[in-house]
Tab-separated table of C-alpha atoms in Angstrom:
chain	number	residue	atom	x	y	z
C	7	MET	CA	-1.015	8.444	39.318
C	8	LEU	CA	-2.754	5.498	37.642
C	9	LYS	CA	-2.666	5.077	33.886
C	10	PRO	CA	-5.850	4.256	31.984
C	11	PRO	CA	-5.991	0.607	30.803
C	12	GLY	CA	-4.089	0.096	27.587
C	13	LYS	CA	-2.366	3.481	27.869
C	14	THR	CA	1.384	3.264	27.583
C	15	THR	CA	3.742	5.974	28.619
C	16	SER	CA	5.440	7.541	25.658
C	17	SER	CA	9.005	8.655	25.685
C	18	PRO	CA	9.840	12.268	24.907
C	19	PHE	CA	10.299	13.308	21.284
C	20	SER	CA	13.636	12.336	19.856
C	21	PRO	CA	14.852	12.887	16.278
C	22	ARG	CA	16.764	9.620	16.536
C	23	ALA	CA	13.611	7.705	17.519
C	24	ARG	CA	11.695	9.302	14.637
C	25	LEU	CA	14.451	8.301	12.209
C	26	ARG	CA	14.308	4.739	13.540
C	27	SER	CA	10.547	4.652	12.950
C	28	PHE	CA	11.133	5.626	9.297
C	29	LEU	CA	13.728	2.866	9.018
C	30	PHE	CA	11.238	0.334	10.428
C	31	ALA	CA	8.588	1.510	7.959
C	32	GLY	CA	11.066	1.164	5.091
C	33	ARG	CA	11.878	-2.344	6.264
C	34	GLY	CA	8.171	-3.175	6.210
C	35	LEU	CA	7.830	-1.940	2.631
C	36	ARG	CA	10.912	-3.927	1.635
C	37	TRP	CA	9.370	-7.087	3.158
C	38	LEU	CA	6.095	-6.358	1.402
C	39	VAL	CA	7.716	-6.168	-2.036
C	40	ARG	CA	10.098	-9.050	-1.386
C	41	ASP	CA	7.549	-11.503	0.038
C	42	GLU	CA	4.245	-10.676	-1.666
C	43	HIS	CA	3.736	-11.526	-5.340
C	44	ASN	CA	0.831	-9.085	-5.633
C	45	ALA	CA	2.966	-6.274	-4.221
C	46	ARG	CA	5.441	-6.854	-7.045
C	47	LEU	CA	2.564	-6.558	-9.521
C	48	HIS	CA	1.516	-3.310	-7.808
C	49	LEU	CA	5.101	-2.084	-8.057
C	50	ALA	CA	5.231	-2.824	-11.781
C	51	ALA	CA	1.877	-1.104	-12.306
C	52	SER	CA	2.973	1.912	-10.246
C	53	LEU	CA	6.194	2.261	-12.225
C	54	GLY	CA	4.243	1.930	-15.480
C	55	VAL	CA	1.847	4.679	-14.405
C	56	VAL	CA	4.716	6.982	-13.428
C	57	VAL	CA	6.500	6.407	-16.753
C	58	ALA	CA	3.259	6.966	-18.677
C	59	GLY	CA	2.492	10.109	-16.682
C	60	PHE	CA	5.870	11.635	-17.490
C	61	TRP	CA	5.687	10.568	-21.127
C	62	LEU	CA	2.209	12.064	-21.505
C	63	GLU	CA	3.231	15.209	-19.578
C	64	ILE	CA	0.085	15.149	-17.450
C	65	SER	CA	-0.910	18.064	-15.234
C	66	ALA	CA	-0.288	18.386	-11.497
C	67	ALA	CA	-4.013	17.825	-10.908
C	68	ASP	CA	-3.808	14.534	-12.800
C	69	TRP	CA	-0.718	13.516	-10.802
C	70	ARG	CA	-2.686	14.075	-7.580
C	71	TRP	CA	-5.295	11.528	-8.663
C	72	LEU	CA	-2.708	8.990	-9.767
C	73	VAL	CA	-0.655	9.323	-6.585
C	74	LEU	CA	-3.800	8.961	-4.485
C	75	ALA	CA	-4.864	5.870	-6.443
C	76	MET	CA	-1.435	4.242	-6.139
C	77	ALA	CA	-1.257	5.034	-2.426
C	78	LEU	CA	-4.711	3.521	-1.902
C	79	VAL	CA	-3.623	0.242	-3.482
C	80	TRP	CA	-0.341	0.128	-1.548
C	81	LEU	CA	-2.139	0.851	1.728
C	82	ALA	CA	-4.724	-1.850	1.052
C	83	GLU	CA	-2.035	-4.380	0.154
C	84	ALA	CA	0.068	-3.574	3.217
C	85	PHE	CA	-2.896	-3.783	5.600
C	86	ASN	CA	-4.127	-6.991	3.977
C	87	THR	CA	-0.679	-8.558	4.268
C	88	ALA	CA	-0.451	-7.501	7.920
C	89	VAL	CA	-3.895	-8.938	8.718
C	90	GLU	CA	-3.101	-12.196	6.913
C	91	GLY	CA	0.207	-12.498	8.770
C	92	LEU	CA	-1.479	-11.878	12.104
C	93	CYS	CA	-4.221	-14.402	11.321
C	94	ASP	CA	-1.649	-17.033	10.323
C	95	ARG	CA	0.307	-16.387	13.511
C	96	ILE	CA	-2.719	-16.565	15.794
C	97	HIS	CA	-4.434	-19.516	14.101
C	98	PRO	CA	-2.074	-21.440	11.769
C	99	GLU	CA	-4.494	-24.247	10.942
C	100	PHE	CA	-7.506	-23.768	8.686
C	101	ASP	CA	-10.444	-21.991	10.260
C	102	PRO	CA	-13.492	-20.754	8.296
C	103	ALA	CA	-13.688	-17.523	10.319
C	104	ILE	CA	-10.021	-16.744	9.652
C	105	GLY	CA	-10.586	-17.578	5.980
C	106	ARG	CA	-13.457	-15.093	5.888
C	107	ILE	CA	-11.292	-12.391	7.468
C	108	LYS	CA	-8.552	-12.999	4.899
C	109	ASP	CA	-11.075	-12.972	2.045
C	110	LEU	CA	-12.444	-9.634	3.274
C	111	GLY	CA	-8.946	-8.165	3.262
C	112	ALA	CA	-8.279	-9.487	-0.233
C	113	GLY	CA	-11.609	-8.033	-1.353
C	114	GLY	CA	-10.506	-4.636	-0.061
C	115	VAL	CA	-7.332	-4.847	-2.145
C	116	LEU	CA	-9.419	-5.811	-5.172
C	117	VAL	CA	-11.722	-2.803	-4.707
C	118	ALA	CA	-8.725	-0.471	-4.336
C	119	SER	CA	-7.070	-1.970	-7.421
C	120	ILE	CA	-10.191	-1.632	-9.568
C	121	ALA	CA	-10.675	1.970	-8.430
C	122	ALA	CA	-7.008	2.729	-9.191
C	123	ALA	CA	-7.284	1.135	-12.635
C	124	LEU	CA	-10.363	3.220	-13.417
C	125	ILE	CA	-8.633	6.391	-12.213
C	126	GLY	CA	-5.641	5.451	-14.379
C	127	VAL	CA	-7.767	4.919	-17.472
C	128	LEU	CA	-9.755	8.113	-16.918
C	129	THR	CA	-6.599	10.134	-16.247
C	130	LEU	CA	-4.157	8.661	-18.743
C	131	GLY	CA	-6.605	7.527	-21.433
C	132	PRO	CA	-7.462	10.881	-23.031
C	133	PRO	CA	-3.872	12.162	-23.313
C	134	LEU	CA	-2.737	8.730	-24.533
C	135	LEU	CA	-5.399	8.685	-27.253
C	136	ALA	CA	-4.487	12.257	-28.206
C	137	ARG	CA	-0.824	11.339	-28.455
C	138	LEU	CA	-1.449	8.180	-30.471
C	139	PHE	CA	-4.057	9.584	-32.859
């Protein structure tokens, strides 16, 4: 039987293969934090939010928003880094179209970061003000 174009045959489910996929994903996150300066800033911000959340004893509903916001930023940063790496690999010399693609990815990270900062202020601000004053 013919396979549709682009369709690859998948191997049967294997717990070992699933574990390997988690190891590969962990390796990707390790590369992200090790190689990307902005990812280290996101890590510091994420740790700061977690510490503040525990210190302020925020509710589970508030944690949901903060986790979502942090995940959004990490996803945007990882995808942007992947796109930039692919662009650099495909077209190493300067190209205005590649530059535009990279700028769009960076803009997506900026939007995610601003949204996360606003969620952080709206979520942590009131209990922080209550605790301080």
